[in-house]
Amino acid sequence: MNPDPPEMRMCMASRPSGSVSTDYIQIGPAHWASALHRGLWGQSSTDRGCGMGSLGSASIVDGPVVWAVYAVAALLALCLLLVRPNRGWLRGRWVTVAVVSMLVGAGAGLLLTWFTDDLLNLFGVDFSFVTRAWIAVSVAGVALGFCSVVAGRLRRKLLGIVGVLVFLATGAMSINIDIGTYPTLQSLAGVSPYDTSTLPALGRATTLPMPLEASWVPPSNLPAAGSISSVRIPGTVSGFDARDGLVYLPPAALVANPPVLPVVIALSGQPGAPADPLVSGHLAESLDAFAKAHHGLAPIVVSPDQLGAPENNPMCVDGALGNAATYLTVDVVAWITAHLPVADPPDQWAIAGFSEGGTCAVQLGAEHPELFGALLDISGELVPTNGSTVQETIDSGFAGSLAAYTAAQPLTILKEHTPYAGSFAVFAVGENDAEFRTTALEVSAAAKAAGMTTTFFEAPGSAHDYTTATYAFARGVALLSSHWGLAT
């Protein structure tokens, strides 16, 4: 391990110790039963990095901003519903017209979700009940505002326009609470929540017997929480133009003589950013909670960029869209072994990801058992996808070669590398994510048939979103840690 890693920048995360419920590790259905309840009553939001402005770090999934938006929307709705748009309207008649308009709007919203999601599958994912409900409520609000614009005088027209904008914003915020993608205003703007500074030199690591919790004695000055570091991992061999990645170091890695620790490479979905697993997926919070319960021990997590840009999708292969496979399996692996206190692969190495990142986890985890002894696939795809049709995917990522496309599919890779010895695979999916649940069960069965030890679980009450990813990253990392013998 290089004690003074180059091109590395860090921020000691300002997450207060104990700010995250251990429900992230010992997760019960009651905690996750309703995403709508979570949106109304709040969930832990400690994604704030250091040095951020108060506006940028403001939570948009709970707290004052959420309550303020709901309050303004409710007041506007009551005003537009109960106050006549002009003196020519009888109050009872206006309320009747407004209510009927809202019911028609709600029906139109539900019809829109059915047409775009169930019939055309334009987004490639299943909407949850909560998302469908908020779309219906939002369109109902828009209908109420539109009625005021049509029936009212200038002042009422302006109020109706404001209402339409507020109702749309409220619906968007509530859907975001359900899917869990943007925890703060800063994440919505695509800005990393972590400032940068020089990472202090890491101590020389010591290999200790497993279970590590029984053999390692934490020092008295053990940090209360881990750190998040922004790192440049160059594509030295691959030539891949990657964005800066993030590294989570648990408290045990920050002491003078850290133990050698397991490592997880965590990948975002697409579109996405390297920060997504740690921020939107709340993985940093889950790891801190795990470390707090296990004397500062938790896996090191590296979240590199497998995309190059949010809109790109090299599909974790080497091709015209970028040599993402070589970047992850050669450049990133070499950087980790050179700079972090980790064991040699593959025994305590895992690759994990959500959605497209989950597909990558199976592709690379199954293709390279010499690097990754374990994998965590959260809502991954059955096949690599980049475009609306299979032919678009083949043309853009595989130079028109059907054979190359087939060879990059998880089921093909698993079949080609059978049998596996000692590989551990975890598959997770949202309870309401029907399409990806079928995929997860199929790939999990194939992995088991190929010789891997497999585990499958569902995130209760969620669909294809970062609510599922949050649940699955937390539980998945706990399962990986148990598999490695990290904790007793």
CSV table of C-alpha atoms in Angstrom, one decimal:
chain,number,residue,atom,x,y,z
A,1,MET,CA,0.0,0.0,0.0
A,2,ASN,CA,1.3,3.4,-0.9
A,3,PRO,CA,1.2,5.5,2.3
A,4,ASP,CA,0.8,8.8,0.3
A,5,PRO,CA,-1.5,8.1,-2.6
A,6,PRO,CA,-1.3,10.6,-5.4
A,7,GLU,CA,-4.3,12.3,-7.1
A,8,MET,CA,-6.5,11.7,-4.1
A,9,ARG,CA,-8.8,14.1,-2.4
A,10,MET,CA,-11.0,13.6,0.5
A,11,CYS,CA,-13.7,15.1,2.8
A,12,MET,CA,-14.2,13.8,6.3
A,13,ALA,CA,-18.0,13.3,6.0
A,14,SER,CA,-20.0,15.3,8.5
A,15,ARG,CA,-22.4,12.5,9.3
A,16,PRO,CA,-22.9,12.5,13.0
A,17,SER,CA,-22.3,9.2,14.8
A,18,GLY,CA,-25.5,7.4,15.5
A,19,SER,CA,-27.5,9.5,13.1
A,20,VAL,CA,-28.6,6.5,11.1
A,21,SER,CA,-30.9,3.9,12.5
A,22,THR,CA,-29.5,0.4,12.5
A,23,ASP,CA,-32.7,-0.5,10.6
A,24,TYR,CA,-30.4,0.0,7.6
A,25,ILE,CA,-28.6,-3.2,8.7
A,26,GLN,CA,-31.4,-5.1,10.6
A,27,ILE,CA,-34.2,-4.1,8.3
A,28,GLY,CA,-37.8,-5.0,9.1
A,29,PRO,CA,-40.8,-4.7,6.8
A,30,ALA,CA,-42.4,-2.2,9.1
A,31,HIS,CA,-39.7,0.3,8.5
A,32,TRP,CA,-40.1,0.1,4.7
A,33,ALA,CA,-43.8,-0.7,4.5
A,34,SER,CA,-44.9,2.5,2.8
A,35,ALA,CA,-42.8,4.9,0.8
A,36,LEU,CA,-45.7,7.4,1.0
A,37,HIS,CA,-45.5,7.3,4.8
A,38,ARG,CA,-41.8,7.9,4.6
A,39,GLY,CA,-42.4,10.9,2.4
A,40,LEU,CA,-44.8,12.4,4.8
A,41,TRP,CA,-43.1,11.6,8.1
A,42,GLY,CA,-39.5,11.7,7.1
A,43,GLN,CA,-36.5,9.5,6.8
A,44,SER,CA,-32.9,9.9,7.9
A,45,SER,CA,-31.0,12.3,5.6
A,46,THR,CA,-27.4,12.7,6.5
A,47,ASP,CA,-25.9,12.9,3.1
A,48,ARG,CA,-24.5,16.3,3.7
A,49,GLY,CA,-20.8,16.7,2.9
A,50,CYS,CA,-18.6,19.3,4.4
A,51,GLY,CA,-18.4,22.8,3.3
A,52,MET,CA,-21.7,22.9,1.5
A,53,GLY,CA,-24.1,25.8,1.6
A,54,SER,CA,-27.2,25.4,3.6
A,55,LEU,CA,-29.4,25.7,0.5
A,56,GLY,CA,-27.5,23.1,-1.4
A,57,SER,CA,-27.5,20.7,1.5
A,58,ALA,CA,-31.2,21.1,2.2
A,59,SER,CA,-33.0,17.7,2.2
A,60,ILE,CA,-35.8,17.3,-0.4
A,61,VAL,CA,-36.9,14.0,1.0
A,62,ASP,CA,-37.7,15.1,4.5
A,63,GLY,CA,-37.6,18.1,6.9
A,64,PRO,CA,-38.5,21.7,6.5
A,65,VAL,CA,-38.3,22.0,2.7
A,66,VAL,CA,-40.7,19.1,2.2
A,67,TRP,CA,-43.1,20.3,4.8
A,68,ALA,CA,-43.0,23.9,3.4
A,69,VAL,CA,-43.8,22.6,-0.1
A,70,TYR,CA,-46.7,20.5,1.2
A,71,ALA,CA,-48.1,23.4,3.2
A,72,VAL,CA,-48.0,25.8,0.3
A,73,ALA,CA,-49.6,23.3,-2.0
A,74,ALA,CA,-52.3,22.5,0.5
A,75,LEU,CA,-53.1,26.2,1.1
A,76,LEU,CA,-53.2,26.9,-2.7
A,77,ALA,CA,-55.5,23.9,-3.2
A,78,LEU,CA,-57.9,25.0,-0.5
A,79,CYS,CA,-57.9,28.6,-1.8
A,80,LEU,CA,-58.5,27.6,-5.4
A,81,LEU,CA,-61.1,25.1,-4.4
A,82,LEU,CA,-63.2,27.1,-1.9
A,83,VAL,CA,-62.8,30.7,-3.1
A,84,ARG,CA,-65.0,31.6,-6.1
A,85,PRO,CA,-62.9,32.7,-9.2
A,86,ASN,CA,-65.3,35.7,-9.6
A,87,ARG,CA,-68.6,37.0,-8.3
A,88,GLY,CA,-70.5,35.4,-11.2
A,89,TRP,CA,-69.9,32.0,-9.7
A,90,LEU,CA,-72.0,30.6,-6.9
A,91,ARG,CA,-69.8,28.9,-4.3
A,92,GLY,CA,-71.5,25.6,-4.5
A,93,ARG,CA,-71.4,25.5,-8.2
A,94,TRP,CA,-67.8,26.4,-8.3
A,95,VAL,CA,-66.8,23.7,-5.8
A,96,THR,CA,-68.7,21.2,-7.9
A,97,VAL,CA,-67.0,22.2,-11.1
A,98,ALA,CA,-63.6,22.2,-9.4
A,99,VAL,CA,-64.1,18.8,-7.7
A,100,VAL,CA,-65.3,17.2,-11.0
A,101,SER,CA,-62.3,18.7,-12.8
A,102,MET,CA,-59.9,17.3,-10.2
A,103,LEU,CA,-61.5,13.9,-10.5
A,104,VAL,CA,-61.2,14.0,-14.3
A,105,GLY,CA,-57.6,15.1,-13.8
A,106,ALA,CA,-56.8,12.3,-11.4
A,107,GLY,CA,-58.3,9.8,-13.9
A,108,ALA,CA,-56.3,11.3,-16.7
A,109,GLY,CA,-53.1,10.9,-14.6
A,110,LEU,CA,-53.9,7.2,-13.9
A,111,LEU,CA,-54.6,6.7,-17.6
A,112,LEU,CA,-51.3,8.4,-18.4
A,113,THR,CA,-49.4,6.0,-16.1
A,114,TRP,CA,-51.1,3.0,-17.6
A,115,PHE,CA,-50.4,4.1,-21.1
A,116,THR,CA,-46.7,5.1,-20.6
A,117,ASP,CA,-45.7,2.4,-18.1
A,118,ASP,CA,-48.0,-0.6,-18.5
A,119,LEU,CA,-48.8,-0.4,-22.2
A,120,LEU,CA,-45.7,1.1,-23.8
A,121,ASN,CA,-43.1,0.6,-21.0
A,122,LEU,CA,-41.4,3.8,-22.1
A,123,PHE,CA,-39.2,4.0,-19.0
A,124,GLY,CA,-38.3,0.3,-18.8
A,125,VAL,CA,-39.4,0.1,-15.1
A,126,ASP,CA,-42.6,-0.5,-13.2
A,127,PHE,CA,-44.0,2.5,-11.4
A,128,SER,CA,-44.8,1.9,-7.8
A,129,PHE,CA,-48.3,2.5,-6.3
A,130,VAL,CA,-47.0,5.6,-4.6
A,131,THR,CA,-45.6,7.1,-7.8
A,132,ARG,CA,-48.8,6.4,-9.7
A,133,ALA,CA,-50.8,8.0,-6.9
A,134,TRP,CA,-48.7,11.1,-6.9
A,135,ILE,CA,-49.0,11.4,-10.7
A,136,ALA,CA,-52.8,11.3,-10.3
A,137,VAL,CA,-52.8,13.8,-7.5
A,138,SER,CA,-50.5,16.2,-9.5
A,139,VAL,CA,-52.7,16.1,-12.6
A,140,ALA,CA,-55.7,16.7,-10.4
A,141,GLY,CA,-54.0,19.8,-9.0
A,142,VAL,CA,-53.1,21.0,-12.5
A,143,ALA,CA,-56.8,20.6,-13.5
A,144,LEU,CA,-57.8,22.7,-10.5
A,145,GLY,CA,-55.4,25.4,-11.5
A,146,PHE,CA,-56.4,25.3,-15.1
A,147,CYS,CA,-60.1,25.8,-14.1
A,148,SER,CA,-59.1,28.9,-12.2
A,149,VAL,CA,-57.1,30.2,-15.2
A,150,VAL,CA,-60.2,29.8,-17.5
A,151,ALA,CA,-62.8,31.0,-15.1
A,152,GLY,CA,-61.1,33.8,-13.1
A,153,ARG,CA,-60.0,37.4,-13.7
A,154,LEU,CA,-56.4,38.4,-14.0
A,155,ARG,CA,-55.5,38.0,-10.3
A,156,ARG,CA,-57.1,34.6,-10.1
A,157,LYS,CA,-55.5,33.5,-13.4
A,158,LEU,CA,-52.1,34.3,-12.0
A,159,LEU,CA,-52.9,32.4,-8.8
A,160,GLY,CA,-54.1,29.5,-10.9
A,161,ILE,CA,-50.8,29.5,-12.9
A,162,VAL,CA,-48.8,29.6,-9.6
A,163,GLY,CA,-50.9,26.7,-8.4
A,164,VAL,CA,-50.2,24.6,-11.5
A,165,LEU,CA,-46.4,25.1,-11.0
A,166,VAL,CA,-46.6,24.4,-7.3
A,167,PHE,CA,-48.7,21.2,-7.8
A,168,LEU,CA,-46.3,20.0,-10.4
A,169,ALA,CA,-43.3,20.7,-8.2
A,170,THR,CA,-45.0,18.9,-5.3
A,171,GLY,CA,-45.7,15.9,-7.4
A,172,ALA,CA,-42.2,15.7,-8.6
A,173,MET,CA,-40.8,16.1,-5.1
A,174,SER,CA,-43.1,13.4,-3.8
A,175,ILE,CA,-42.2,11.0,-6.6
A,176,ASN,CA,-38.5,11.6,-5.9
A,177,ILE,CA,-39.2,10.8,-2.2
A,178,ASP,CA,-40.7,7.5,-3.4
A,179,ILE,CA,-37.8,6.6,-5.8
A,180,GLY,CA,-35.1,8.1,-3.6
A,181,THR,CA,-32.8,9.4,-6.3
A,182,TYR,CA,-32.1,12.9,-5.2
A,183,PRO,CA,-31.8,13.4,-1.4
A,184,THR,CA,-30.7,17.0,-1.6
A,185,LEU,CA,-31.0,20.1,-3.8
A,186,GLN,CA,-27.3,19.7,-4.5
A,187,SER,CA,-27.7,16.2,-5.7
A,188,LEU,CA,-30.6,17.3,-7.9
A,189,ALA,CA,-28.2,19.8,-9.6
A,190,GLY,CA,-25.7,17.0,-10.1
A,191,VAL,CA,-23.1,18.5,-7.7
A,192,SER,CA,-21.1,16.2,-5.5
A,193,PRO,CA,-21.9,16.7,-1.8
A,194,TYR,CA,-18.3,16.3,-0.8
A,195,ASP,CA,-15.7,19.0,-0.7
A,196,THR,CA,-12.1,18.1,-1.4
A,197,SER,CA,-8.9,18.2,0.7
A,198,THR,CA,-5.7,16.2,1.1
A,199,LEU,CA,-6.2,12.7,2.4
A,200,PRO,CA,-3.9,12.0,5.3
A,201,ALA,CA,-1.4,9.2,4.9
A,202,LEU,CA,-3.0,5.8,5.7
A,203,GLY,CA,-1.1,3.5,8.1
A,204,ARG,CA,0.5,0.3,7.2
A,205,ALA,CA,-2.1,-2.5,7.2
A,206,THR,CA,-1.9,-5.7,9.1
A,207,THR,CA,-3.5,-9.0,8.1
A,208,LEU,CA,-5.5,-10.5,10.9
A,209,PRO,CA,-7.4,-13.8,11.1
A,210,MET,CA,-11.1,-13.9,10.5
A,211,PRO,CA,-13.5,-13.2,12.1
A,212,LEU,CA,-11.9,-9.8,12.1
A,213,GLU,CA,-14.1,-8.5,14.9
A,214,ALA,CA,-12.7,-11.1,17.3
A,215,SER,CA,-9.0,-10.6,16.3
A,216,TRP,CA,-8.8,-6.8,16.0
A,217,VAL,CA,-8.6,-4.5,19.0
A,218,PRO,CA,-9.8,-1.0,18.1
A,219,PRO,CA,-7.7,1.9,19.5
A,220,SER,CA,-9.1,4.4,21.9
A,221,ASN,CA,-9.0,7.1,19.3
A,222,LEU,CA,-11.2,5.2,16.7
A,223,PRO,CA,-13.1,7.8,14.6
A,224,ALA,CA,-16.8,7.9,15.2
A,225,ALA,CA,-17.6,7.7,11.4
A,226,GLY,CA,-15.9,6.8,8.2
A,227,SER,CA,-14.6,9.2,5.5
A,228,ILE,CA,-15.7,9.8,1.9
A,229,SER,CA,-12.9,10.6,-0.5
A,230,SER,CA,-13.1,12.0,-4.1
A,231,VAL,CA,-10.4,10.2,-6.1
A,232,ARG,CA,-9.1,10.3,-9.6
A,233,ILE,CA,-8.6,6.8,-10.9
A,234,PRO,CA,-6.9,7.1,-14.3
A,235,GLY,CA,-7.6,4.8,-17.2
A,236,THR,CA,-3.9,4.0,-17.7
A,237,VAL,CA,-4.5,0.8,-19.5
A,238,SER,CA,-8.0,1.2,-20.8
A,239,GLY,CA,-7.8,4.8,-21.9
A,240,PHE,CA,-11.3,5.2,-20.5
A,241,ASP,CA,-12.2,8.8,-19.7
A,242,ALA,CA,-13.8,8.4,-16.3
A,243,ARG,CA,-15.1,11.0,-13.9
A,244,ASP,CA,-13.8,11.1,-10.4
A,245,GLY,CA,-14.8,8.2,-8.2
A,246,LEU,CA,-15.5,8.1,-4.5
A,247,VAL,CA,-14.0,5.9,-1.8
A,248,TYR,CA,-15.6,5.1,1.6
A,249,LEU,CA,-13.1,4.3,4.3
A,250,PRO,CA,-14.6,2.8,7.5
A,251,PRO,CA,-13.3,4.0,10.9
A,252,ALA,CA,-11.0,1.0,11.2
A,253,ALA,CA,-9.2,2.0,8.0
A,254,LEU,CA,-8.4,5.5,9.4
A,255,VAL,CA,-6.3,4.5,12.4
A,256,ALA,CA,-2.5,4.3,12.6
A,257,ASN,CA,-2.3,0.5,12.1
A,258,PRO,CA,-5.5,-0.5,10.2
A,259,PRO,CA,-6.4,-4.1,9.5
A,260,VAL,CA,-6.6,-5.4,6.0
A,261,LEU,CA,-10.2,-5.0,5.0
A,262,PRO,CA,-12.6,-6.4,2.4
A,263,VAL,CA,-13.5,-4.1,-0.5
A,264,VAL,CA,-16.6,-3.6,-2.6
A,265,ILE,CA,-16.7,-1.9,-6.0
A,266,ALA,CA,-20.1,-0.3,-6.1
A,267,LEU,CA,-21.6,1.0,-9.4
A,268,SER,CA,-24.5,3.4,-10.1
A,269,GLY,CA,-27.3,2.9,-12.5
A,270,GLN,CA,-27.5,4.7,-15.8
A,271,PRO,CA,-28.0,7.6,-16.1
A,272,GLY,CA,-25.9,8.1,-13.0
A,273,ALA,CA,-22.8,9.3,-11.2
A,274,PRO,CA,-20.2,7.6,-9.0
A,275,ALA,CA,-21.7,9.3,-5.9
A,276,ASP,CA,-25.1,7.6,-6.4
A,277,PRO,CA,-24.5,4.4,-4.4
A,278,LEU,CA,-23.1,6.3,-1.4
A,279,VAL,CA,-25.5,9.3,-1.6
A,280,SER,CA,-28.8,8.2,-3.2
A,281,GLY,CA,-28.3,4.7,-2.1
A,282,HIS,CA,-27.3,5.8,1.4
A,283,LEU,CA,-24.5,3.3,1.4
A,284,ALA,CA,-22.2,5.5,3.4
A,285,GLU,CA,-24.8,5.8,6.2
A,286,SER,CA,-25.4,2.0,6.1
A,287,LEU,CA,-21.7,1.4,6.4
A,288,ASP,CA,-21.3,3.8,9.3
A,289,ALA,CA,-24.2,2.1,11.1
A,290,PHE,CA,-22.5,-1.3,10.4
A,291,ALA,CA,-19.2,-0.1,11.6
A,292,LYS,CA,-20.7,1.4,14.8
A,293,ALA,CA,-22.1,-2.0,15.6
A,294,HIS,CA,-18.8,-3.8,14.9
A,295,HIS,CA,-16.0,-1.8,16.5
A,296,GLY,CA,-15.4,0.4,13.5
A,297,LEU,CA,-15.1,-2.5,11.0
A,298,ALA,CA,-16.8,-2.4,7.6
A,299,PRO,CA,-15.8,-3.0,4.0
A,300,ILE,CA,-14.0,-0.4,2.1
A,301,VAL,CA,-16.2,0.8,-0.8
A,302,VAL,CA,-14.9,2.2,-4.0
A,303,SER,CA,-17.5,3.7,-6.4
A,304,PRO,CA,-15.8,4.3,-9.7
A,305,ASP,CA,-17.3,5.7,-12.9
A,306,GLN,CA,-18.3,3.0,-15.4
A,307,LEU,CA,-20.2,5.4,-17.7
A,308,GLY,CA,-17.9,8.4,-18.5
A,309,ALA,CA,-21.0,10.7,-18.4
A,310,PRO,CA,-24.5,10.4,-17.1
A,311,GLU,CA,-26.0,9.8,-20.6
A,312,ASN,CA,-23.3,7.3,-21.7
A,313,ASN,CA,-23.7,3.5,-21.4
A,314,PRO,CA,-20.6,1.5,-22.5
A,315,MET,CA,-22.5,-1.6,-21.0
A,316,CYS,CA,-19.4,-2.7,-19.1
A,317,VAL,CA,-17.7,-4.0,-22.2
A,318,ASP,CA,-14.8,-2.8,-24.3
A,319,GLY,CA,-16.0,-1.2,-27.4
A,320,ALA,CA,-16.7,2.0,-29.4
A,321,LEU,CA,-18.4,3.6,-26.3
A,322,GLY,CA,-15.3,3.1,-24.2
A,323,ASN,CA,-13.3,0.3,-22.7
A,324,ALA,CA,-15.3,0.2,-19.5
A,325,ALA,CA,-14.6,-3.5,-18.8
A,326,THR,CA,-10.8,-3.0,-18.9
A,327,TYR,CA,-11.1,0.2,-16.8
A,328,LEU,CA,-13.0,-1.6,-14.0
A,329,THR,CA,-11.1,-4.9,-14.0
A,330,VAL,CA,-7.6,-3.6,-14.7
A,331,ASP,CA,-7.2,0.1,-13.9
A,332,VAL,CA,-9.6,0.3,-10.9
A,333,VAL,CA,-8.4,-3.0,-9.4
A,334,ALA,CA,-4.7,-1.9,-9.8
A,335,TRP,CA,-5.5,1.5,-8.2
A,336,ILE,CA,-7.3,-0.2,-5.2
A,337,THR,CA,-4.5,-2.6,-4.5
A,338,ALA,CA,-1.9,0.2,-4.7
A,339,HIS,CA,-3.6,2.7,-2.5
A,340,LEU,CA,-5.9,1.0,0.0
A,341,PRO,CA,-5.5,-1.4,2.9
A,342,VAL,CA,-7.2,-4.4,1.2
A,343,ALA,CA,-6.5,-8.1,0.8
A,344,ASP,CA,-5.4,-9.5,-2.5
A,345,PRO,CA,-8.3,-10.6,-4.8
A,346,PRO,CA,-10.5,-12.5,-5.0
A,347,ASP,CA,-11.5,-13.8,-1.6
A,348,GLN,CA,-12.5,-10.5,0.1
A,349,TRP,CA,-13.4,-8.6,-3.1
A,350,ALA,CA,-16.9,-8.0,-4.3
A,351,ILE,CA,-18.5,-6.0,-7.2
A,352,ALA,CA,-22.0,-4.6,-6.7
A,353,GLY,CA,-24.4,-2.3,-8.5
A,354,PHE,CA,-27.9,-1.1,-9.1
A,355,SER,CA,-29.8,-1.4,-12.3
A,356,GLU,CA,-27.2,-1.1,-15.1
A,357,GLY,CA,-24.6,-1.3,-12.4
A,358,GLY,CA,-26.2,-4.6,-11.3
A,359,THR,CA,-25.9,-5.9,-14.8
A,360,CYS,CA,-22.2,-4.9,-14.7
A,361,ALA,CA,-21.8,-6.7,-11.4
A,362,VAL,CA,-22.9,-10.0,-12.8
A,363,GLN,CA,-21.0,-9.5,-16.1
A,364,LEU,CA,-17.7,-8.7,-14.5
A,365,GLY,CA,-18.2,-10.8,-11.3
A,366,ALA,CA,-19.0,-13.9,-13.4
A,367,GLU,CA,-16.4,-13.1,-16.1
A,368,HIS,CA,-13.6,-12.6,-13.5
A,369,PRO,CA,-13.8,-15.0,-10.6
A,370,GLU,CA,-10.1,-14.5,-10.2
A,371,LEU,CA,-10.8,-10.9,-9.2
A,372,PHE,CA,-14.2,-11.0,-7.5
A,373,GLY,CA,-15.2,-13.8,-5.1
A,374,ALA,CA,-18.6,-12.2,-4.5
A,375,LEU,CA,-21.1,-10.0,-6.3
A,376,LEU,CA,-24.3,-8.0,-5.4
A,377,ASP,CA,-26.8,-7.5,-8.2
A,378,ILE,CA,-29.6,-5.1,-7.4
A,379,SER,CA,-32.3,-4.9,-10.0
A,380,GLY,CA,-29.9,-5.7,-12.8
A,381,GLU,CA,-30.9,-6.3,-16.4
A,382,LEU,CA,-31.1,-9.6,-18.2
A,383,VAL,CA,-29.0,-8.3,-21.1
A,384,PRO,CA,-26.9,-5.2,-21.7
A,385,THR,CA,-29.2,-2.4,-23.1
A,386,ASN,CA,-28.4,0.8,-24.8
A,387,GLY,CA,-31.2,2.1,-26.9
A,388,SER,CA,-34.9,1.3,-27.5
A,389,THR,CA,-34.2,-1.9,-29.5
A,390,VAL,CA,-31.9,-4.8,-29.4
A,391,GLN,CA,-30.4,-3.8,-32.8
A,392,GLU,CA,-29.6,-0.3,-31.5
A,393,THR,CA,-27.7,-1.9,-28.6
A,394,ILE,CA,-25.8,-4.3,-30.9
A,395,ASP,CA,-24.9,-1.5,-33.3
A,396,SER,CA,-23.8,1.1,-30.7
A,397,GLY,CA,-21.9,-1.1,-28.3
A,398,PHE,CA,-20.9,-4.3,-30.2
A,399,ALA,CA,-20.0,-3.0,-33.7
A,400,GLY,CA,-23.1,-4.8,-35.1
A,401,SER,CA,-21.9,-8.2,-33.9
A,402,LEU,CA,-24.7,-10.4,-32.5
A,403,ALA,CA,-22.1,-12.9,-31.3
A,404,ALA,CA,-20.3,-10.2,-29.2
A,405,TYR,CA,-23.6,-9.0,-27.8
A,406,THR,CA,-24.6,-12.6,-26.8
A,407,ALA,CA,-21.2,-13.2,-25.3
A,408,ALA,CA,-21.7,-10.1,-23.0
A,409,GLN,CA,-24.9,-11.3,-21.5
A,410,PRO,CA,-24.9,-12.5,-17.9
A,411,LEU,CA,-26.5,-15.9,-18.6
A,412,THR,CA,-23.9,-16.6,-21.4
A,413,ILE,CA,-21.0,-15.6,-19.1
A,414,LEU,CA,-22.3,-17.8,-16.3
A,415,LYS,CA,-22.6,-20.8,-18.6
A,416,GLU,CA,-19.2,-20.3,-20.1
A,417,HIS,CA,-17.4,-20.2,-16.7
A,418,THR,CA,-19.2,-23.0,-15.1
A,419,PRO,CA,-18.4,-24.4,-12.5
A,420,TYR,CA,-17.6,-21.7,-10.0
A,421,ALA,CA,-15.7,-22.6,-6.8
A,422,GLY,CA,-16.3,-20.5,-3.7
A,423,SER,CA,-18.2,-17.7,-5.5
A,424,PHE,CA,-21.0,-15.9,-3.5
A,425,ALA,CA,-23.7,-14.0,-5.3
A,426,VAL,CA,-26.5,-11.9,-3.8
A,427,PHE,CA,-29.5,-10.8,-5.9
A,428,ALA,CA,-32.0,-8.2,-4.8
A,429,VAL,CA,-35.0,-6.5,-6.3
A,430,GLY,CA,-37.9,-4.3,-5.3
A,431,GLU,CA,-41.1,-6.1,-4.3
A,432,ASN,CA,-43.2,-4.1,-6.8
A,433,ASP,CA,-40.6,-4.4,-9.6
A,434,ALA,CA,-42.3,-7.2,-11.5
A,435,GLU,CA,-40.1,-7.2,-14.7
A,436,PHE,CA,-36.8,-7.0,-12.9
A,437,ARG,CA,-38.0,-9.5,-10.3
A,438,THR,CA,-38.4,-12.1,-13.0
A,439,THR,CA,-34.9,-11.2,-14.3
A,440,ALA,CA,-33.3,-11.5,-10.8
A,441,LEU,CA,-34.8,-14.9,-10.2
A,442,GLU,CA,-33.7,-16.1,-13.6
A,443,VAL,CA,-30.1,-14.9,-13.2
A,444,SER,CA,-30.0,-16.1,-9.6
A,445,ALA,CA,-31.0,-19.6,-10.7
A,446,ALA,CA,-28.4,-19.6,-13.4
A,447,ALA,CA,-25.7,-18.5,-11.0
A,448,LYS,CA,-26.7,-21.3,-8.5
A,449,ALA,CA,-26.7,-23.8,-11.3
A,450,ALA,CA,-23.2,-22.7,-12.3
A,451,GLY,CA,-21.9,-23.5,-8.8
A,452,MET,CA,-22.2,-20.1,-7.0
A,453,THR,CA,-23.7,-19.9,-3.5
A,454,THR,CA,-26.6,-17.5,-4.0
A,455,THR,CA,-29.0,-15.4,-1.9
A,456,PHE,CA,-32.1,-13.7,-3.1
A,457,PHE,CA,-34.3,-11.1,-1.3
A,458,GLU,CA,-36.8,-8.4,-2.0
A,459,ALA,CA,-37.0,-4.8,-0.8
A,460,PRO,CA,-40.6,-4.5,0.6
A,461,GLY,CA,-42.9,-1.9,-0.8
A,462,SER,CA,-40.5,-0.5,-3.5
A,463,ALA,CA,-39.9,-0.8,-7.2
A,464,HIS,CA,-37.0,0.0,-9.6
A,465,ASP,CA,-35.6,2.9,-7.6
A,466,TYR,CA,-33.1,4.0,-5.1
A,467,THR,CA,-35.5,3.1,-2.3
A,468,THR,CA,-34.8,-0.5,-3.3
A,469,ALA,CA,-31.1,0.3,-3.8
A,470,THR,CA,-30.9,1.7,-0.3
A,471,TYR,CA,-32.4,-1.3,1.3
A,472,ALA,CA,-30.5,-3.8,-0.9
A,473,PHE,CA,-27.1,-2.1,-0.5
A,474,ALA,CA,-27.5,-2.1,3.3
A,475,ARG,CA,-28.6,-5.7,3.6
A,476,GLY,CA,-26.4,-6.9,0.8
A,477,VAL,CA,-23.2,-5.5,2.4
A,478,ALA,CA,-24.2,-7.1,5.7
A,479,LEU,CA,-24.6,-10.4,3.9
A,480,LEU,CA,-21.2,-10.0,2.2
A,481,SER,CA,-19.6,-9.1,5.5
A,482,SER,CA,-21.0,-12.2,7.1
A,483,HIS,CA,-19.8,-14.3,4.2
A,484,TRP,CA,-16.3,-12.9,4.6
A,485,GLY,CA,-16.3,-13.4,8.3
A,486,LEU,CA,-15.7,-9.7,8.9
A,487,ALA,CA,-18.1,-9.8,11.9
A,488,THR,CA,-18.8,-12.4,14.5
